[in-house]
């Protein structure tokens, strides 16, 4: 199978966007190295997990759909003491809606893309 140069470039761009989102939104809790030791990790009742071990904890295969779902919908189990992990899907939609002229459906599509980029980036961190 041949992969087009545009597909490779798109994949690289998605990972770069995910890396940027991780640094801006996730590193403060999960750490720059994604191992759970961010600047504020010690403030939580339940320490943020090591995101480099997601595939290992899932039996060796990166749980892409589950990771995407947690990013978009948050976690059921408390991860930050009395509160839950932020629901980044809602944040991404609200952030996109701040731009004038962006419809709700476009904002949802933009949010989905941002969450996908972050999911792809986390896949690259697996040990």
PDB file of C-alpha atoms in Angstrom:
ATOM      1  CA  UNK A   1       0.000   0.000   0.000  1.00  0.00           C
ATOM      2  CA  UNK A   2       1.283   3.439  -0.927  1.00  0.00           C
ATOM      3  CA  UNK A   3       0.610   6.367   1.377  1.00  0.00           C
ATOM      4  CA  UNK A   4       0.311   9.737  -0.295  1.00  0.00           C
ATOM      5  CA  UNK A   5       2.669  12.521   0.774  1.00  0.00           C
ATOM      6  CA  UNK A   6      -0.386  14.615   1.667  1.00  0.00           C
ATOM      7  CA  UNK A   7      -1.633  11.907   4.051  1.00  0.00           C
ATOM      8  CA  UNK A   8       1.774  11.762   5.739  1.00  0.00           C
ATOM      9  CA  UNK A   9       1.823  15.559   6.027  1.00  0.00           C
ATOM     10  CA  UNK A  10      -1.726  15.576   7.459  1.00  0.00           C
ATOM     11  CA  UNK A  11      -0.752  12.949  10.022  1.00  0.00           C
ATOM     12  CA  UNK A  12       2.324  14.959  11.013  1.00  0.00           C
ATOM     13  CA  UNK A  13       0.244  18.121  11.300  1.00  0.00           C
ATOM     14  CA  UNK A  14      -2.321  16.377  13.492  1.00  0.00           C
ATOM     15  CA  UNK A  15       0.391  15.134  15.826  1.00  0.00           C
ATOM     16  CA  UNK A  16       1.978  18.593  15.981  1.00  0.00           C
ATOM     17  CA  UNK A  17      -1.402  20.114  16.871  1.00  0.00           C
ATOM     18  CA  UNK A  18      -1.893  17.421  19.501  1.00  0.00           C
ATOM     19  CA  UNK A  19       1.546  18.120  20.977  1.00  0.00           C
ATOM     20  CA  UNK A  20       0.666  21.797  21.226  1.00  0.00           C
ATOM     21  CA  UNK A  21      -2.695  21.069  22.878  1.00  0.00           C
ATOM     22  CA  UNK A  22      -1.023  18.686  25.319  1.00  0.00           C
ATOM     23  CA  UNK A  23       1.526  21.307  26.337  1.00  0.00           C
ATOM     24  CA  UNK A  24      -1.134  23.968  26.786  1.00  0.00           C
ATOM     25  CA  UNK A  25      -3.817  21.894  28.515  1.00  0.00           C
ATOM     26  CA  UNK A  26      -2.568  18.569  29.845  1.00  0.00           C
ATOM     27  CA  UNK A  27       1.058  18.963  30.941  1.00  0.00           C
ATOM     28  CA  UNK A  28       0.184  20.957  34.056  1.00  0.00           C
ATOM     29  CA  UNK A  29      -1.440  17.808  35.489  1.00  0.00           C
ATOM     30  CA  UNK A  30       0.183  14.923  33.610  1.00  0.00           C
ATOM     31  CA  UNK A  31       3.668  16.464  33.260  1.00  0.00           C
ATOM     32  CA  UNK A  32       5.749  17.412  30.243  1.00  0.00           C
ATOM     33  CA  UNK A  33       6.775  13.750  29.950  1.00  0.00           C
ATOM     34  CA  UNK A  34       3.126  12.563  30.369  1.00  0.00           C
ATOM     35  CA  UNK A  35       4.080  10.324  33.296  1.00  0.00           C
ATOM     36  CA  UNK A  36       1.636  11.913  35.768  1.00  0.00           C
ATOM     37  CA  UNK A  37       3.932  14.319  37.593  1.00  0.00           C
ATOM     38  CA  UNK A  38       2.727  17.712  36.428  1.00  0.00           C
ATOM     39  CA  UNK A  39       3.131  20.913  38.424  1.00  0.00           C
ATOM     40  CA  UNK A  40      -0.207  20.472  40.192  1.00  0.00           C
ATOM     41  CA  UNK A  41      -0.354  16.653  40.355  1.00  0.00           C
ATOM     42  CA  UNK A  42       0.380  16.531  44.074  1.00  0.00           C
ATOM     43  CA  UNK A  43      -2.694  18.654  44.784  1.00  0.00           C
ATOM     44  CA  UNK A  44      -5.028  15.892  43.633  1.00  0.00           C
ATOM     45  CA  UNK A  45      -6.488  13.172  45.786  1.00  0.00           C
ATOM     46  CA  UNK A  46      -6.022  10.769  42.869  1.00  0.00           C
ATOM     47  CA  UNK A  47      -2.751  11.353  40.982  1.00  0.00           C
ATOM     48  CA  UNK A  48      -3.089  11.898  37.218  1.00  0.00           C
ATOM     49  CA  UNK A  49      -2.177   8.685  35.390  1.00  0.00           C
ATOM     50  CA  UNK A  50       0.956   7.992  33.401  1.00  0.00           C
ATOM     51  CA  UNK A  51      -0.246   8.558  29.833  1.00  0.00           C
ATOM     52  CA  UNK A  52       2.781   6.758  28.374  1.00  0.00           C
ATOM     53  CA  UNK A  53       1.389   3.448  29.669  1.00  0.00           C
ATOM     54  CA  UNK A  54      -2.100   3.571  28.141  1.00  0.00           C
ATOM     55  CA  UNK A  55      -1.330   0.791  25.639  1.00  0.00           C
ATOM     56  CA  UNK A  56       0.371  -1.317  28.301  1.00  0.00           C
ATOM     57  CA  UNK A  57      -2.613  -1.001  30.645  1.00  0.00           C
ATOM     58  CA  UNK A  58      -4.914  -1.976  27.766  1.00  0.00           C
ATOM     59  CA  UNK A  59      -3.084  -5.230  27.082  1.00  0.00           C
ATOM     60  CA  UNK A  60      -0.531  -3.903  24.611  1.00  0.00           C
ATOM     61  CA  UNK A  61      -2.746  -2.088  22.117  1.00  0.00           C
ATOM     62  CA  UNK A  62      -3.318   1.665  22.283  1.00  0.00           C
ATOM     63  CA  UNK A  63      -7.010   2.157  23.190  1.00  0.00           C
ATOM     64  CA  UNK A  64      -7.586   4.909  20.628  1.00  0.00           C
ATOM     65  CA  UNK A  65     -11.391   5.122  20.933  1.00  0.00           C
ATOM     66  CA  UNK A  66     -11.331   5.072  24.719  1.00  0.00           C
ATOM     67  CA  UNK A  67      -8.671   7.784  24.903  1.00  0.00           C
ATOM     68  CA  UNK A  68     -10.632   9.957  22.464  1.00  0.00           C
ATOM     69  CA  UNK A  69     -13.802   9.436  24.514  1.00  0.00           C
ATOM     70  CA  UNK A  70     -12.117  10.446  27.779  1.00  0.00           C
ATOM     71  CA  UNK A  71     -10.744  13.605  26.154  1.00  0.00           C
ATOM     72  CA  UNK A  72     -14.143  14.547  24.711  1.00  0.00           C
ATOM     73  CA  UNK A  73     -16.437  13.424  27.541  1.00  0.00           C
ATOM     74  CA  UNK A  74     -14.235  13.413  30.636  1.00  0.00           C
ATOM     75  CA  UNK A  75     -13.896  10.592  33.132  1.00  0.00           C
ATOM     76  CA  UNK A  76     -16.561   8.915  35.219  1.00  0.00           C
ATOM     77  CA  UNK A  77     -14.233   8.291  38.146  1.00  0.00           C
ATOM     78  CA  UNK A  78     -12.946  11.342  39.984  1.00  0.00           C
ATOM     79  CA  UNK A  79      -9.401  12.112  38.962  1.00  0.00           C
ATOM     80  CA  UNK A  80      -8.879  15.426  40.665  1.00  0.00           C
ATOM     81  CA  UNK A  81     -10.100  14.966  44.218  1.00  0.00           C
ATOM     82  CA  UNK A  82     -13.658  16.213  44.484  1.00  0.00           C
ATOM     83  CA  UNK A  83     -13.914  17.067  40.785  1.00  0.00           C
ATOM     84  CA  UNK A  84     -13.422  15.137  37.560  1.00  0.00           C
ATOM     85  CA  UNK A  85     -10.965  15.541  34.724  1.00  0.00           C
ATOM     86  CA  UNK A  86     -11.976  18.533  32.614  1.00  0.00           C
ATOM     87  CA  UNK A  87     -14.295  17.759  29.743  1.00  0.00           C
ATOM     88  CA  UNK A  88     -12.093  19.011  26.937  1.00  0.00           C
ATOM     89  CA  UNK A  89     -14.747  18.435  24.282  1.00  0.00           C
ATOM     90  CA  UNK A  90     -16.918  21.145  25.850  1.00  0.00           C
ATOM     91  CA  UNK A  91     -13.898  23.421  26.177  1.00  0.00           C
ATOM     92  CA  UNK A  92     -12.912  22.913  22.528  1.00  0.00           C
ATOM     93  CA  UNK A  93     -16.481  23.653  21.340  1.00  0.00           C
ATOM     94  CA  UNK A  94     -16.730  26.800  23.486  1.00  0.00           C
ATOM     95  CA  UNK A  95     -13.316  27.947  22.308  1.00  0.00           C
ATOM     96  CA  UNK A  96     -14.325  27.516  18.648  1.00  0.00           C
ATOM     97  CA  UNK A  97     -17.637  29.332  19.210  1.00  0.00           C
ATOM     98  CA  UNK A  98     -15.742  32.408  20.398  1.00  0.00           C
ATOM     99  CA  UNK A  99     -14.743  33.006  16.776  1.00  0.00           C
ATOM    100  CA  UNK A 100     -17.349  35.131  14.989  1.00  0.00           C
ATOM    101  CA  UNK A 101     -19.056  33.393  12.136  1.00  0.00           C
ATOM    102  CA  UNK A 102     -18.393  29.853  13.344  1.00  0.00           C
ATOM    103  CA  UNK A 103     -21.609  27.860  13.493  1.00  0.00           C
ATOM    104  CA  UNK A 104     -22.358  25.347  16.239  1.00  0.00           C
ATOM    105  CA  UNK A 105     -21.865  22.430  13.826  1.00  0.00           C
ATOM    106  CA  UNK A 106     -18.525  23.854  12.663  1.00  0.00           C
ATOM    107  CA  UNK A 107     -17.479  24.325  16.290  1.00  0.00           C
ATOM    108  CA  UNK A 108     -18.297  20.671  17.005  1.00  0.00           C
ATOM    109  CA  UNK A 109     -16.231  19.603  13.988  1.00  0.00           C
ATOM    110  CA  UNK A 110     -13.320  21.777  15.095  1.00  0.00           C
ATOM    111  CA  UNK A 111     -13.548  20.323  18.612  1.00  0.00           C
ATOM    112  CA  UNK A 112     -13.554  16.775  17.245  1.00  0.00           C
ATOM    113  CA  UNK A 113     -10.438  17.550  15.222  1.00  0.00           C
ATOM    114  CA  UNK A 114      -8.639  18.972  18.228  1.00  0.00           C
ATOM    115  CA  UNK A 115      -9.519  15.918  20.320  1.00  0.00           C
ATOM    116  CA  UNK A 116      -8.367  13.602  17.524  1.00  0.00           C
ATOM    117  CA  UNK A 117      -5.063  15.444  17.266  1.00  0.00           C
ATOM    118  CA  UNK A 118      -4.505  15.055  20.987  1.00  0.00           C
ATOM    119  CA  UNK A 119      -5.419  11.359  20.797  1.00  0.00           C
ATOM    120  CA  UNK A 120      -2.938  10.818  17.945  1.00  0.00           C
ATOM    121  CA  UNK A 121      -0.229  12.638  19.871  1.00  0.00           C
ATOM    122  CA  UNK A 122      -0.763  10.530  22.996  1.00  0.00           C
ATOM    123  CA  UNK A 123      -0.398   7.432  20.832  1.00  0.00           C
ATOM    124  CA  UNK A 124       3.129   8.575  19.912  1.00  0.00           C
ATOM    125  CA  UNK A 125       4.097   8.666  23.603  1.00  0.00           C
ATOM    126  CA  UNK A 126       3.408   5.005  24.320  1.00  0.00           C
ATOM    127  CA  UNK A 127       6.308   3.051  25.813  1.00  0.00           C
TER     128      UNK A 127
END
